[in-house]
Amino acid sequence: MTRVMQFNSPFLLGFDGLERLLDRVAKASDGYPPYNVEQLTSEKGEALRITLAVAGFSRDELSVTVEDNQLVVRGRQLEDEDRTYLHRGIAARQFQRSFVLADGIEVKAARLEKGLLMIDLEKPEAVRTVRKIDITGENKDEESAPSPQARVARGAV
């Protein structure tokens, strides 16, 4: 099967990593453990909560890490060798669930309550910046000489 490039437009520059992220997310399609993503209100900006159903896991058997721009939740239950099961319907299962985080999103807290692991995220409001780029002239003398606006800004006029 041939894969179609999603970001091959000449107007989308520097998005190569985003396509790799989408590939990685598409491969992680296991449905365990089930989870919810909620949008919450926050005075600092956008807030999110990811809730994973991790019944049977203790705090020591779970880990929450941020690796680059990816939130990774891992669970690993250890086998209890002292027990003899007549029927085993609840398996000691390990998992890894990953979420790709946008730039600026911070993981604020994680807590385990009644078999639910809740991870709170926050994205502060973005500060919009506008930056003017000076255009230099065609002559070599003009390229090295500061523009009139730059001279005014430095107080050289």
JSON list of C-alpha atoms in Angstrom, two decimals:
[
{"chain": "A", "resi": 1, "resn": "MET", "atom": "CA", "xyz": [0.00, 0.00, 0.00]},
{"chain": "A", "resi": 2, "resn": "THR", "atom": "CA", "xyz": [1.43, 3.38, -1.02]},
{"chain": "A", "resi": 3, "resn": "ARG", "atom": "CA", "xyz": [1.30, 6.11, 1.57]},
{"chain": "A", "resi": 4, "resn": "VAL", "atom": "CA", "xyz": [0.14, 9.56, 0.45]},
{"chain": "A", "resi": 5, "resn": "MET", "atom": "CA", "xyz": [2.16, 12.49, 1.77]},
{"chain": "A", "resi": 6, "resn": "GLN", "atom": "CA", "xyz": [-0.13, 14.82, 3.72]},
{"chain": "A", "resi": 7, "resn": "PHE", "atom": "CA", "xyz": [2.22, 17.77, 4.07]},
{"chain": "A", "resi": 8, "resn": "ASN", "atom": "CA", "xyz": [3.74, 18.08, 0.61]},
{"chain": "A", "resi": 9, "resn": "SER", "atom": "CA", "xyz": [2.36, 21.55, -0.08]},
{"chain": "A", "resi": 10, "resn": "PRO", "atom": "CA", "xyz": [5.00, 24.21, -0.79]},
{"chain": "A", "resi": 11, "resn": "PHE", "atom": "CA", "xyz": [3.19, 26.44, 1.76]},
{"chain": "A", "resi": 12, "resn": "LEU", "atom": "CA", "xyz": [3.76, 24.01, 4.65]},
{"chain": "A", "resi": 13, "resn": "LEU", "atom": "CA", "xyz": [7.46, 24.39, 5.42]},
{"chain": "A", "resi": 14, "resn": "GLY", "atom": "CA", "xyz": [9.15, 22.47, 8.21]},
{"chain": "A", "resi": 15, "resn": "PHE", "atom": "CA", "xyz": [6.26, 20.08, 9.00]},
{"chain": "A", "resi": 16, "resn": "ASP", "atom": "CA", "xyz": [8.23, 16.87, 8.30]},
{"chain": "A", "resi": 17, "resn": "GLY", "atom": "CA", "xyz": [8.24, 15.98, 11.99]},
{"chain": "A", "resi": 18, "resn": "LEU", "atom": "CA", "xyz": [4.48, 16.39, 12.19]},
{"chain": "A", "resi": 19, "resn": "GLU", "atom": "CA", "xyz": [3.97, 13.74, 9.55]},
{"chain": "A", "resi": 20, "resn": "ARG", "atom": "CA", "xyz": [6.19, 11.34, 11.48]},
{"chain": "A", "resi": 21, "resn": "LEU", "atom": "CA", "xyz": [4.14, 12.07, 14.61]},
{"chain": "A", "resi": 22, "resn": "LEU", "atom": "CA", "xyz": [0.93, 11.24, 12.77]},
{"chain": "A", "resi": 23, "resn": "ASP", "atom": "CA", "xyz": [2.43, 7.94, 11.63]},
{"chain": "A", "resi": 24, "resn": "ARG", "atom": "CA", "xyz": [3.42, 7.10, 15.20]},
{"chain": "A", "resi": 25, "resn": "VAL", "atom": "CA", "xyz": [-0.06, 7.94, 16.52]},
{"chain": "A", "resi": 26, "resn": "ALA", "atom": "CA", "xyz": [-1.74, 5.85, 13.82]},
{"chain": "A", "resi": 27, "resn": "LYS", "atom": "CA", "xyz": [0.34, 2.80, 14.80]},
{"chain": "A", "resi": 28, "resn": "ALA", "atom": "CA", "xyz": [-0.62, 3.10, 18.50]},
{"chain": "A", "resi": 29, "resn": "SER", "atom": "CA", "xyz": [-4.24, 2.06, 17.97]},
{"chain": "A", "resi": 30, "resn": "ASP", "atom": "CA", "xyz": [-4.61, -0.43, 20.85]},
{"chain": "A", "resi": 31, "resn": "GLY", "atom": "CA", "xyz": [-7.82, 0.30, 22.75]},
{"chain": "A", "resi": 32, "resn": "TYR", "atom": "CA", "xyz": [-6.46, -0.53, 26.21]},
{"chain": "A", "resi": 33, "resn": "PRO", "atom": "CA", "xyz": [-6.83, 1.15, 28.59]},
{"chain": "A", "resi": 34, "resn": "PRO", "atom": "CA", "xyz": [-9.94, 3.13, 27.67]},
{"chain": "A", "resi": 35, "resn": "TYR", "atom": "CA", "xyz": [-9.66, 6.87, 28.25]},
{"chain": "A", "resi": 36, "resn": "ASN", "atom": "CA", "xyz": [-11.52, 10.19, 28.15]},
{"chain": "A", "resi": 37, "resn": "VAL", "atom": "CA", "xyz": [-10.22, 13.63, 27.21]},
{"chain": "A", "resi": 38, "resn": "GLU", "atom": "CA", "xyz": [-12.07, 16.58, 28.77]},
{"chain": "A", "resi": 39, "resn": "GLN", "atom": "CA", "xyz": [-11.79, 20.29, 28.20]},
{"chain": "A", "resi": 40, "resn": "LEU", "atom": "CA", "xyz": [-11.85, 22.22, 31.48]},
{"chain": "A", "resi": 41, "resn": "THR", "atom": "CA", "xyz": [-12.05, 25.90, 32.31]},
{"chain": "A", "resi": 42, "resn": "SER", "atom": "CA", "xyz": [-8.98, 27.60, 33.71]},
{"chain": "A", "resi": 43, "resn": "GLU", "atom": "CA", "xyz": [-8.09, 31.18, 34.49]},
{"chain": "A", "resi": 44, "resn": "LYS", "atom": "CA", "xyz": [-4.62, 30.70, 32.99]},
{"chain": "A", "resi": 45, "resn": "GLY", "atom": "CA", "xyz": [-5.75, 29.43, 29.59]},
{"chain": "A", "resi": 46, "resn": "GLU", "atom": "CA", "xyz": [-6.92, 26.18, 28.08]},
{"chain": "A", "resi": 47, "resn": "ALA", "atom": "CA", "xyz": [-7.02, 23.19, 30.43]},
{"chain": "A", "resi": 48, "resn": "LEU", "atom": "CA", "xyz": [-7.46, 19.52, 29.60]},
{"chain": "A", "resi": 49, "resn": "ARG", "atom": "CA", "xyz": [-7.84, 16.34, 31.62]},
{"chain": "A", "resi": 50, "resn": "ILE", "atom": "CA", "xyz": [-7.03, 12.86, 30.38]},
{"chain": "A", "resi": 51, "resn": "THR", "atom": "CA", "xyz": [-8.69, 10.11, 32.43]},
{"chain": "A", "resi": 52, "resn": "LEU", "atom": "CA", "xyz": [-7.58, 6.50, 31.95]},
{"chain": "A", "resi": 53, "resn": "ALA", "atom": "CA", "xyz": [-9.44, 3.49, 33.38]},
{"chain": "A", "resi": 54, "resn": "VAL", "atom": "CA", "xyz": [-6.67, 1.57, 35.15]},
{"chain": "A", "resi": 55, "resn": "ALA", "atom": "CA", "xyz": [-8.62, -0.66, 37.55]},
{"chain": "A", "resi": 56, "resn": "GLY", "atom": "CA", "xyz": [-6.37, -3.06, 39.43]},
{"chain": "A", "resi": 57, "resn": "PHE", "atom": "CA", "xyz": [-3.21, -0.95, 39.08]},
{"chain": "A", "resi": 58, "resn": "SER", "atom": "CA", "xyz": [-1.55, 0.64, 42.10]},
{"chain": "A", "resi": 59, "resn": "ARG", "atom": "CA", "xyz": [0.35, 3.92, 42.01]},
{"chain": "A", "resi": 60, "resn": "ASP", "atom": "CA", "xyz": [3.64, 2.02, 42.04]},
{"chain": "A", "resi": 61, "resn": "GLU", "atom": "CA", "xyz": [2.66, 0.06, 38.93]},
{"chain": "A", "resi": 62, "resn": "LEU", "atom": "CA", "xyz": [1.95, 3.21, 36.86]},
{"chain": "A", "resi": 63, "resn": "SER", "atom": "CA", "xyz": [4.29, 5.81, 35.38]},
{"chain": "A", "resi": 64, "resn": "VAL", "atom": "CA", "xyz": [3.54, 9.09, 33.64]},
{"chain": "A", "resi": 65, "resn": "THR", "atom": "CA", "xyz": [6.38, 10.69, 31.67]},
{"chain": "A", "resi": 66, "resn": "VAL", "atom": "CA", "xyz": [6.81, 13.43, 29.10]},
{"chain": "A", "resi": 67, "resn": "GLU", "atom": "CA", "xyz": [9.24, 12.46, 26.34]},
{"chain": "A", "resi": 68, "resn": "ASP", "atom": "CA", "xyz": [9.89, 15.30, 23.91]},
{"chain": "A", "resi": 69, "resn": "ASN", "atom": "CA", "xyz": [6.36, 16.40, 23.05]},
{"chain": "A", "resi": 70, "resn": "GLN", "atom": "CA", "xyz": [4.69, 13.12, 23.93]},
{"chain": "A", "resi": 71, "resn": "LEU", "atom": "CA", "xyz": [2.87, 12.18, 27.14]},
{"chain": "A", "resi": 72, "resn": "VAL", "atom": "CA", "xyz": [3.49, 8.49, 27.82]},
{"chain": "A", "resi": 73, "resn": "VAL", "atom": "CA", "xyz": [1.50, 6.51, 30.41]},
{"chain": "A", "resi": 74, "resn": "ARG", "atom": "CA", "xyz": [2.78, 3.03, 31.23]},
{"chain": "A", "resi": 75, "resn": "GLY", "atom": "CA", "xyz": [1.30, 0.35, 33.44]},
{"chain": "A", "resi": 76, "resn": "ARG", "atom": "CA", "xyz": [2.96, -2.87, 34.48]},
{"chain": "A", "resi": 77, "resn": "GLN", "atom": "CA", "xyz": [1.39, -5.32, 36.91]},
{"chain": "A", "resi": 78, "resn": "LEU", "atom": "CA", "xyz": [3.64, -7.94, 38.40]},
{"chain": "A", "resi": 79, "resn": "GLU", "atom": "CA", "xyz": [2.58, -11.59, 38.48]},
{"chain": "A", "resi": 80, "resn": "ASP", "atom": "CA", "xyz": [1.79, -12.90, 41.94]},
{"chain": "A", "resi": 81, "resn": "GLU", "atom": "CA", "xyz": [3.57, -16.26, 42.04]},
{"chain": "A", "resi": 82, "resn": "ASP", "atom": "CA", "xyz": [2.04, -17.17, 45.44]},
{"chain": "A", "resi": 83, "resn": "ARG", "atom": "CA", "xyz": [-1.50, -17.51, 44.03]},
{"chain": "A", "resi": 84, "resn": "THR", "atom": "CA", "xyz": [-2.99, -20.54, 42.36]},
{"chain": "A", "resi": 85, "resn": "TYR", "atom": "CA", "xyz": [-5.88, -19.65, 40.05]},
{"chain": "A", "resi": 86, "resn": "LEU", "atom": "CA", "xyz": [-8.72, -22.04, 39.27]},
{"chain": "A", "resi": 87, "resn": "HIS", "atom": "CA", "xyz": [-9.94, -19.52, 36.67]},
{"chain": "A", "resi": 88, "resn": "ARG", "atom": "CA", "xyz": [-8.03, -16.48, 35.50]},
{"chain": "A", "resi": 89, "resn": "GLY", "atom": "CA", "xyz": [-10.30, -13.91, 33.82]},
{"chain": "A", "resi": 90, "resn": "ILE", "atom": "CA", "xyz": [-8.40, -10.84, 34.97]},
{"chain": "A", "resi": 91, "resn": "ALA", "atom": "CA", "xyz": [-4.97, -10.93, 33.42]},
{"chain": "A", "resi": 92, "resn": "ALA", "atom": "CA", "xyz": [-2.02, -8.97, 34.75]},
{"chain": "A", "resi": 93, "resn": "ARG", "atom": "CA", "xyz": [-1.65, -6.82, 31.68]},
{"chain": "A", "resi": 94, "resn": "GLN", "atom": "CA", "xyz": [0.91, -4.20, 30.84]},
{"chain": "A", "resi": 95, "resn": "PHE", "atom": "CA", "xyz": [0.18, -1.21, 28.60]},
{"chain": "A", "resi": 96, "resn": "GLN", "atom": "CA", "xyz": [1.62, 1.93, 27.12]},
{"chain": "A", "resi": 97, "resn": "ARG", "atom": "CA", "xyz": [-0.62, 4.77, 26.00]},
{"chain": "A", "resi": 98, "resn": "SER", "atom": "CA", "xyz": [0.86, 7.84, 24.27]},
{"chain": "A", "resi": 99, "resn": "PHE", "atom": "CA", "xyz": [-0.60, 11.27, 23.62]},
{"chain": "A", "resi": 100, "resn": "VAL", "atom": "CA", "xyz": [1.09, 13.84, 21.39]},
{"chain": "A", "resi": 101, "resn": "LEU", "atom": "CA", "xyz": [1.22, 17.25, 23.08]},
{"chain": "A", "resi": 102, "resn": "ALA", "atom": "CA", "xyz": [1.14, 20.54, 21.21]},
{"chain": "A", "resi": 103, "resn": "ASP", "atom": "CA", "xyz": [3.91, 23.03, 21.90]},
{"chain": "A", "resi": 104, "resn": "GLY", "atom": "CA", "xyz": [3.34, 24.88, 25.16]},
{"chain": "A", "resi": 105, "resn": "ILE", "atom": "CA", "xyz": [1.13, 22.26, 26.84]},
{"chain": "A", "resi": 106, "resn": "GLU", "atom": "CA", "xyz": [2.35, 21.45, 30.34]},
{"chain": "A", "resi": 107, "resn": "VAL", "atom": "CA", "xyz": [1.49, 18.44, 32.46]},
{"chain": "A", "resi": 108, "resn": "LYS", "atom": "CA", "xyz": [0.41, 19.89, 35.80]},
{"chain": "A", "resi": 109, "resn": "ALA", "atom": "CA", "xyz": [-0.62, 16.89, 37.91]},
{"chain": "A", "resi": 110, "resn": "ALA", "atom": "CA", "xyz": [-1.55, 13.21, 37.91]},
{"chain": "A", "resi": 111, "resn": "ARG", "atom": "CA", "xyz": [-3.65, 11.42, 40.51]},
{"chain": "A", "resi": 112, "resn": "LEU", "atom": "CA", "xyz": [-5.12, 7.94, 40.95]},
{"chain": "A", "resi": 113, "resn": "GLU", "atom": "CA", "xyz": [-8.65, 7.75, 42.36]},
{"chain": "A", "resi": 114, "resn": "LYS", "atom": "CA", "xyz": [-11.08, 4.79, 42.37]},
{"chain": "A", "resi": 115, "resn": "GLY", "atom": "CA", "xyz": [-9.29, 3.01, 39.52]},
{"chain": "A", "resi": 116, "resn": "LEU", "atom": "CA", "xyz": [-9.08, 6.16, 37.35]},
{"chain": "A", "resi": 117, "resn": "LEU", "atom": "CA", "xyz": [-5.79, 7.88, 36.54]},
{"chain": "A", "resi": 118, "resn": "MET", "atom": "CA", "xyz": [-6.43, 11.60, 35.93]},
{"chain": "A", "resi": 119, "resn": "ILE", "atom": "CA", "xyz": [-3.75, 13.71, 34.26]},
{"chain": "A", "resi": 120, "resn": "ASP", "atom": "CA", "xyz": [-4.27, 17.48, 34.20]},
{"chain": "A", "resi": 121, "resn": "LEU", "atom": "CA", "xyz": [-2.77, 19.50, 31.36]},
{"chain": "A", "resi": 122, "resn": "GLU", "atom": "CA", "xyz": [-2.63, 23.23, 30.82]},
{"chain": "A", "resi": 123, "resn": "LYS", "atom": "CA", "xyz": [-1.88, 25.37, 27.82]},
{"chain": "A", "resi": 124, "resn": "PRO", "atom": "CA", "xyz": [-1.27, 28.99, 28.74]},
{"chain": "A", "resi": 125, "resn": "GLU", "atom": "CA", "xyz": [-2.70, 31.58, 26.38]},
{"chain": "A", "resi": 126, "resn": "ALA", "atom": "CA", "xyz": [-0.35, 32.17, 23.49]},
{"chain": "A", "resi": 127, "resn": "VAL", "atom": "CA", "xyz": [1.38, 35.51, 23.26]},
{"chain": "A", "resi": 128, "resn": "ARG", "atom": "CA", "xyz": [1.11, 36.73, 19.71]},
{"chain": "A", "resi": 129, "resn": "THR", "atom": "CA", "xyz": [4.20, 38.43, 18.39]},
{"chain": "A", "resi": 130, "resn": "VAL", "atom": "CA", "xyz": [4.69, 40.35, 15.18]},
{"chain": "A", "resi": 131, "resn": "ARG", "atom": "CA", "xyz": [8.21, 40.93, 13.93]},
{"chain": "A", "resi": 132, "resn": "LYS", "atom": "CA", "xyz": [9.13, 43.13, 10.98]},
{"chain": "A", "resi": 133, "resn": "ILE", "atom": "CA", "xyz": [11.93, 41.86, 8.78]},
{"chain": "A", "resi": 134, "resn": "ASP", "atom": "CA", "xyz": [14.12, 44.49, 7.13]},
{"chain": "A", "resi": 135, "resn": "ILE", "atom": "CA", "xyz": [14.67, 44.09, 3.41]},
{"chain": "A", "resi": 136, "resn": "THR", "atom": "CA", "xyz": [18.20, 44.91, 2.30]},
{"chain": "A", "resi": 137, "resn": "GLY", "atom": "CA", "xyz": [19.02, 46.53, -1.02]},
{"chain": "A", "resi": 138, "resn": "GLU", "atom": "CA", "xyz": [20.66, 45.17, -4.13]},
{"chain": "A", "resi": 139, "resn": "ASN", "atom": "CA", "xyz": [23.93, 47.12, -3.72]},
{"chain": "A", "resi": 140, "resn": "LYS", "atom": "CA", "xyz": [26.60, 45.82, -1.38]},
{"chain": "A", "resi": 141, "resn": "ASP", "atom": "CA", "xyz": [26.82, 49.25, 0.27]},
{"chain": "A", "resi": 142, "resn": "GLU", "atom": "CA", "xyz": [23.09, 49.17, 1.03]},
{"chain": "A", "resi": 143, "resn": "GLU", "atom": "CA", "xyz": [23.32, 45.68, 2.53]},
{"chain": "A", "resi": 144, "resn": "SER", "atom": "CA", "xyz": [25.89, 46.68, 5.11]},
{"chain": "A", "resi": 145, "resn": "ALA", "atom": "CA", "xyz": [24.37, 50.08, 5.93]},
{"chain": "A", "resi": 146, "resn": "PRO", "atom": "CA", "xyz": [21.55, 50.06, 8.51]},
{"chain": "A", "resi": 147, "resn": "SER", "atom": "CA", "xyz": [18.11, 51.12, 7.28]},
{"chain": "A", "resi": 148, "resn": "PRO", "atom": "CA", "xyz": [16.76, 54.56, 8.22]},
{"chain": "A", "resi": 149, "resn": "GLN", "atom": "CA", "xyz": [14.29, 52.87, 10.59]},
{"chain": "A", "resi": 150, "resn": "ALA", "atom": "CA", "xyz": [17.13, 51.01, 12.32]},
{"chain": "A", "resi": 151, "resn": "ARG", "atom": "CA", "xyz": [19.13, 54.24, 12.71]},
{"chain": "A", "resi": 152, "resn": "VAL", "atom": "CA", "xyz": [16.09, 55.95, 14.26]},
{"chain": "A", "resi": 153, "resn": "ALA", "atom": "CA", "xyz": [15.57, 53.01, 16.62]},
{"chain": "A", "resi": 154, "resn": "ARG", "atom": "CA", "xyz": [19.21, 53.26, 17.80]},
{"chain": "A", "resi": 155, "resn": "GLY", "atom": "CA", "xyz": [18.98, 57.02, 18.22]},
{"chain": "A", "resi": 156, "resn": "ALA", "atom": "CA", "xyz": [21.67, 57.64, 15.58]},
{"chain": "A", "resi": 157, "resn": "VAL", "atom": "CA", "xyz": [19.71, 60.34, 13.72]}
]
